[in-house]
Coordinates of C-alpha atoms in Angstrom, one line a residue:
M8 CA 189.9 283.7 79.8
D9 CA 187.0 283.2 77.3
I10 CA 185.9 279.7 78.2
T11 CA 183.5 279.5 75.3
R12 CA 186.2 280.3 72.7
T13 CA 188.6 277.8 74.3
R14 CA 186.0 275.0 74.1
R15 CA 185.3 275.9 70.5
G16 CA 189.0 275.7 69.7
A17 CA 189.2 272.3 71.4
W18 CA 186.3 271.0 69.4
R19 CA 187.7 272.4 66.2
R20 CA 191.1 270.6 66.7
R21 CA 189.4 267.4 67.6
W22 CA 187.2 267.6 64.4
H23 CA 190.2 268.2 62.2
G24 CA 192.0 265.3 63.9
W25 CA 189.4 262.9 62.8
S26 CA 189.6 261.0 59.5
R27 CA 187.5 262.1 56.6
R28 CA 185.4 259.0 56.9
R29 CA 184.7 259.7 60.6
R30 CA 183.8 263.3 59.9
A31 CA 181.4 262.2 57.1
L32 CA 179.8 259.7 59.5
A33 CA 179.4 262.3 62.2
A34 CA 177.9 264.8 59.8
G35 CA 175.5 262.2 58.5
L36 CA 174.3 261.3 62.0
L37 CA 173.8 264.9 62.8
A38 CA 171.8 265.5 59.7
L39 CA 169.7 262.4 60.5
A40 CA 169.1 263.7 64.0
V41 CA 167.9 267.0 62.6
L42 CA 165.5 265.3 60.2
L43 CA 164.2 262.8 62.8
L44 CA 163.6 265.4 65.6
P45 CA 160.4 266.8 64.0
V46 CA 159.2 263.3 63.3
A47 CA 159.8 262.2 66.9
S48 CA 158.1 265.3 68.2
A49 CA 155.0 264.7 66.0
A50 CA 154.9 261.1 67.1
A51 CA 155.1 262.1 70.7
A52 CA 152.2 264.6 70.2
L53 CA 150.0 261.9 68.6
R54 CA 150.8 259.4 71.3
L55 CA 149.8 262.1 73.9
R56 CA 146.5 262.6 72.2
Y57 CA 145.7 258.9 72.6
T58 CA 146.2 258.9 76.4
G59 CA 143.4 259.2 79.0
D60 CA 140.0 257.8 79.2
P61 CA 137.2 258.7 76.7
A62 CA 134.3 260.5 78.3
A63 CA 131.3 258.3 79.1
E64 CA 129.1 260.7 77.0
A65 CA 131.2 260.1 73.9
R66 CA 128.9 257.4 72.5
T67 CA 126.8 256.9 69.4
R68 CA 124.3 259.6 68.6
G69 CA 122.4 257.4 66.3
R70 CA 123.9 259.0 63.2
D71 CA 126.4 256.3 62.1
A72 CA 126.8 254.7 58.7
V73 CA 128.3 251.8 56.8
W74 CA 129.5 251.5 53.2
L75 CA 127.9 248.6 51.4
G76 CA 129.3 246.8 48.4
H77 CA 127.8 246.6 44.9
A78 CA 126.4 243.1 45.4
W79 CA 123.4 244.5 47.1
V80 CA 122.1 246.2 43.9
D81 CA 123.3 243.9 41.1
G82 CA 121.4 240.8 42.2
R83 CA 124.2 238.8 44.0
K84 CA 122.6 239.4 47.5
G85 CA 119.3 237.9 48.4
D86 CA 116.8 237.7 51.2
A87 CA 119.0 235.6 53.5
D88 CA 121.8 238.3 53.2
L89 CA 119.3 241.0 54.0
A90 CA 118.2 239.2 57.1
A91 CA 121.8 238.8 58.2
L92 CA 122.4 242.5 57.6
A93 CA 119.4 243.4 59.7
R94 CA 120.8 241.2 62.6
Q95 CA 124.2 242.9 62.1
L96 CA 122.8 246.4 62.4
A97 CA 120.4 245.7 65.2
G98 CA 121.3 247.6 68.4
T99 CA 123.8 249.9 66.7
G100 CA 123.7 253.6 65.9
I101 CA 123.8 253.1 62.2
R102 CA 121.2 255.2 60.3
D103 CA 122.7 255.5 56.8
L104 CA 123.6 252.8 54.3
Y105 CA 126.0 254.0 51.5
V106 CA 125.3 251.4 48.8
H107 CA 127.8 251.3 45.9
T108 CA 125.6 252.1 42.9
G109 CA 128.2 253.3 40.3
P110 CA 130.8 253.8 39.4
L111 CA 130.1 256.9 37.3
A112 CA 131.5 256.8 33.8
D113 CA 134.5 259.1 33.1
D114 CA 132.1 261.6 31.4
G115 CA 129.9 261.7 34.6
S116 CA 127.0 259.6 33.3
L117 CA 125.7 256.5 35.0
D118 CA 124.6 253.3 33.3
P119 CA 121.3 252.0 34.7
A120 CA 122.4 248.4 34.0
R121 CA 124.8 248.7 36.9
Y122 CA 122.1 248.6 39.5
P123 CA 119.2 246.4 38.3
Q124 CA 118.0 245.4 41.8
A125 CA 118.4 248.8 43.4
A126 CA 114.7 249.6 43.7
R127 CA 114.0 246.2 45.2
F128 CA 116.8 246.6 47.7
V129 CA 115.7 250.0 48.9
A130 CA 112.1 248.8 49.3
D131 CA 113.3 245.7 51.2
V132 CA 115.4 247.8 53.6
H133 CA 112.5 250.2 54.2
R134 CA 110.3 247.2 54.9
T135 CA 112.6 245.2 57.2
M136 CA 114.6 248.0 58.8
P137 CA 112.4 251.0 59.1
G138 CA 114.2 254.2 59.9
L139 CA 117.3 253.4 57.9
R140 CA 118.2 255.6 54.9
V141 CA 119.6 254.1 51.8
Q142 CA 121.9 256.4 49.9
A143 CA 123.4 255.8 46.5
W144 CA 127.2 255.7 46.7
L145 CA 128.5 257.2 43.5
G146 CA 132.2 257.5 42.8
N147 CA 135.0 257.6 40.3
L148 CA 138.6 258.7 39.9
V149 CA 139.2 262.4 39.4
A150 CA 141.4 264.4 37.0
P151 CA 144.0 265.9 36.9
E152 CA 145.7 263.3 39.1
K153 CA 143.9 260.3 37.6
D154 CA 142.2 259.5 34.3
G155 CA 138.6 260.0 35.2
L156 CA 136.1 262.8 35.9
H157 CA 137.0 266.3 34.8
L158 CA 135.0 268.3 37.4
E159 CA 136.1 271.6 35.9
Q160 CA 134.1 270.8 32.8
P161 CA 130.4 272.0 33.0
A162 CA 129.2 269.1 30.8
T163 CA 130.7 266.6 33.2
R164 CA 129.0 268.2 36.1
D165 CA 125.7 268.3 34.3
R166 CA 125.9 264.5 33.7
V167 CA 126.7 263.8 37.3
T168 CA 123.7 265.9 38.3
A169 CA 121.6 263.9 35.9
A170 CA 122.9 260.7 37.5
T171 CA 121.8 262.1 40.8
R172 CA 118.3 262.6 39.6
Q173 CA 118.5 259.1 38.0
V174 CA 119.2 257.3 41.3
L175 CA 116.7 259.4 43.3
D176 CA 114.0 258.4 40.8
V177 CA 114.8 254.7 41.7
G178 CA 113.9 255.4 45.3
F179 CA 117.2 256.1 47.1
D180 CA 117.0 258.3 50.2
G181 CA 120.1 260.4 49.3
V182 CA 123.3 260.5 47.4
H183 CA 126.8 259.9 48.7
F184 CA 129.7 261.0 46.5
D185 CA 133.2 259.4 46.8
L186 CA 135.2 261.1 44.2
E187 CA 139.0 260.7 44.6
P188 CA 141.3 262.4 44.6
V189 CA 139.6 265.9 44.7
R190 CA 142.4 268.3 45.3
S191 CA 142.2 270.9 48.0
G192 CA 140.8 274.1 46.5
S193 CA 139.0 272.5 43.5
A194 CA 136.4 275.0 42.3
G195 CA 134.8 272.4 40.1
F196 CA 134.0 270.2 43.0
L197 CA 132.3 273.0 44.9
T198 CA 130.3 274.0 41.8
L199 CA 129.2 270.4 41.4
L200 CA 128.0 270.2 45.0
D201 CA 126.1 273.5 44.7
Q202 CA 124.5 272.1 41.5
V203 CA 123.6 268.7 43.0
H204 CA 122.4 270.1 46.3
T205 CA 119.7 272.0 44.4
V206 CA 118.4 268.6 43.3
T207 CA 118.7 266.8 46.6
A208 CA 117.2 269.7 48.6
G209 CA 114.3 269.8 46.2
R210 CA 113.7 266.1 46.9
G211 CA 114.1 266.6 50.6
V212 CA 117.0 264.1 50.8
P213 CA 120.6 264.4 52.1
L214 CA 123.7 265.0 50.0
S215 CA 126.7 263.3 51.5
V216 CA 130.4 263.2 50.6
A217 CA 133.4 261.2 51.5
A218 CA 136.3 263.5 52.3
P219 CA 140.0 263.1 52.6
Q220 CA 141.9 263.9 55.7
I221 CA 142.7 267.5 56.8
D222 CA 146.2 268.9 56.8
P223 CA 147.9 267.5 59.9
L224 CA 150.3 270.5 59.5
P225 CA 149.2 273.7 57.8
G226 CA 149.9 273.7 54.0
L227 CA 150.8 270.0 53.9
H228 CA 148.4 269.4 51.0
S229 CA 150.5 271.8 48.9
V230 CA 153.7 269.9 49.8
G231 CA 152.1 266.6 48.8
I232 CA 151.2 267.9 45.4
A233 CA 154.6 269.5 44.8
V234 CA 156.6 266.5 45.9
A235 CA 154.5 263.5 44.9
D236 CA 151.8 265.1 42.7
H237 CA 149.2 263.6 45.1
G238 CA 146.5 265.6 46.8
K239 CA 146.1 263.4 49.9
W240 CA 144.9 266.1 52.3
W241 CA 142.6 269.1 52.2
S242 CA 143.2 272.3 54.0
Q243 CA 140.9 272.9 56.9
A244 CA 139.4 275.9 55.1
Y245 CA 138.5 273.9 52.0
F246 CA 137.1 271.1 54.2
A247 CA 134.8 273.8 55.7
Q248 CA 133.8 275.0 52.3
V249 CA 132.7 271.5 51.3
A250 CA 131.0 270.8 54.6
R251 CA 128.8 273.9 54.2
R252 CA 127.4 272.5 50.9
V253 CA 126.2 269.1 52.2
E254 CA 124.2 267.4 54.9
Q255 CA 126.9 264.8 55.7
I256 CA 130.6 264.7 55.4
A257 CA 132.5 261.4 56.2
V258 CA 136.2 261.6 56.7
M259 CA 138.2 258.7 55.2
S260 CA 140.4 258.6 58.3
Y261 CA 142.5 255.5 57.2
D262 CA 145.4 254.7 55.0
T263 CA 147.5 256.9 57.1
G264 CA 150.8 255.0 57.1
M265 CA 151.0 255.1 60.9
P266 CA 153.1 252.2 62.1
L267 CA 151.6 251.8 65.6
E268 CA 148.1 251.5 66.9
S269 CA 148.7 254.3 69.5
L270 CA 150.0 256.7 66.8
Y271 CA 147.0 255.9 64.5
G272 CA 144.5 256.4 67.3
G273 CA 146.2 259.7 68.2
Y274 CA 146.0 260.7 64.5
V275 CA 142.3 259.9 64.4
A276 CA 141.9 262.1 67.5
Q277 CA 143.7 264.9 65.8
Q278 CA 141.7 264.5 62.6
T279 CA 138.4 264.5 64.6
S280 CA 139.3 267.7 66.4
L281 CA 140.2 269.4 63.1
A282 CA 137.0 268.2 61.4
L283 CA 134.9 269.2 64.4
E284 CA 136.3 272.8 64.2
A285 CA 135.5 273.0 60.4
T286 CA 132.1 271.3 60.2
P287 CA 129.0 273.5 60.8
P288 CA 126.8 272.4 63.7
G289 CA 123.9 271.4 61.5
V290 CA 126.0 269.1 59.3
D291 CA 126.6 265.4 60.2
L292 CA 130.3 264.7 60.7
L293 CA 131.3 261.1 60.4
M294 CA 134.7 259.6 61.0
G295 CA 135.6 256.5 59.0
L296 CA 136.5 253.2 60.6
P297 CA 139.0 250.9 58.8
A298 CA 137.1 247.6 58.9
Y299 CA 139.5 245.9 56.5
W300 CA 143.0 244.4 56.5
E301 CA 145.9 245.5 54.4
D302 CA 149.6 245.4 55.2
T303 CA 151.2 248.0 52.9
P304 CA 153.4 251.1 53.5
G305 CA 150.2 253.2 53.5
H306 CA 148.1 251.0 55.7
R307 CA 149.5 248.8 58.5
G308 CA 146.7 246.4 59.5
S309 CA 148.1 245.9 63.0
A310 CA 148.0 249.7 63.6
E311 CA 144.9 250.9 61.7
T312 CA 142.2 249.1 63.7
V313 CA 138.6 249.8 64.3
A314 CA 139.2 249.9 68.1
A315 CA 141.9 252.5 67.8
A316 CA 139.8 254.7 65.5
V317 CA 136.8 254.5 67.8
R318 CA 138.9 255.4 70.8
G319 CA 140.6 258.2 69.0
A320 CA 137.3 259.7 67.9
R321 CA 135.8 259.4 71.4
L322 CA 138.8 261.1 73.0
A323 CA 138.5 264.1 70.6
L324 CA 134.7 264.2 71.0
G325 CA 135.0 264.4 74.8
R326 CA 132.0 265.7 76.6
S327 CA 130.7 267.5 73.6
E328 CA 126.9 267.6 73.4
R329 CA 127.1 267.8 69.6
R330 CA 124.4 265.5 68.2
T331 CA 125.5 265.7 64.5
F332 CA 128.4 263.3 64.9
G333 CA 128.8 259.6 64.0
L334 CA 131.2 256.9 62.9
A335 CA 131.1 255.1 59.5
L336 CA 132.4 251.6 58.9
Y337 CA 134.3 250.8 55.7
A338 CA 133.0 248.4 54.6
D339 CA 130.5 245.5 54.9
F340 CA 132.3 243.3 52.4
S341 CA 135.6 243.4 54.3
A342 CA 134.5 243.8 58.0
G343 CA 135.1 240.8 60.2
P344 CA 133.4 239.8 63.5
G345 CA 136.2 241.5 65.4
D346 CA 135.6 244.8 63.5
W347 CA 131.9 244.8 64.3
A348 CA 132.6 243.8 67.9
A349 CA 135.1 246.7 68.3
Y350 CA 132.6 249.2 66.9
R351 CA 129.8 247.9 69.2
R352 CA 131.9 247.7 72.3
G353 CA 133.7 250.9 71.9
W354 CA 131.0 253.2 70.5
S355 CA 127.5 251.6 70.9
G356 CA 128.3 250.2 74.3
S357 CA 126.8 246.8 73.4

């Protein structure tokens, strides 16, 4: 007797004996299970990445950074604020300050009226916090996804390059681009970096970029564009192309939509591993820390914490002796005492 065939026949009779509504419900549950299985597997993998104890060696290398708001260069911040900032940074591994100096206009130009106190701020930092570098943070939205910069146009790239010279003439120690969303594979962005790097290298200062996350699954950036017309991720190969053109690359490892702290921490560990693989040894790789609170579908404040991001990065870094690695807090105007304490305790050991 064919037992398999007998069992199939019994299941078939039972299925046909069910009502149409019951069969529809069973089919729906089966389809849901098929859809949820990959999600559950991915969640389990992220949770596993977040287990264990970070290596004692996975601590600051003195190459950390913090994004600073526009108030530092438009006159709203004064001497008392500078003194408070110095106290906040003392004893940390922060070396670079990315100070919002733009935004760039949609044509790529930069109005000097946006940063009237920039020269004074840079000089004050050099005087009161020697050893720190002050980089001009320049950004804007990017076409085709948003109305903004058209990086495929040579004239736009030329004006961004001119803006780079403009801020370096003021005294900044480097330039940090945050142009979003640059889609994976953008040739215009690579050309812009090559063009600007000629300027920064000639001045002996770093060129730095804020980068989106790397595909958690191969080809996911293409799916995001096809389904939602949104270039959220870069391929690992494109990330590497960008990293080879700069001195620093800072991954915006937040706004992930992760619902739990353990999943977010595991995701940061995954992103750190992918970025470490793609970043040349001589280039500083920084992982962003979400020092702000939002409670939206894309960012759960209870999940995306500085503590989880620090732990995730440390787990991925392990016992690596790589010196060109750091963490970057976003941002000074949103970070609370708990964020700074989590960064210090988890990464600086203070």
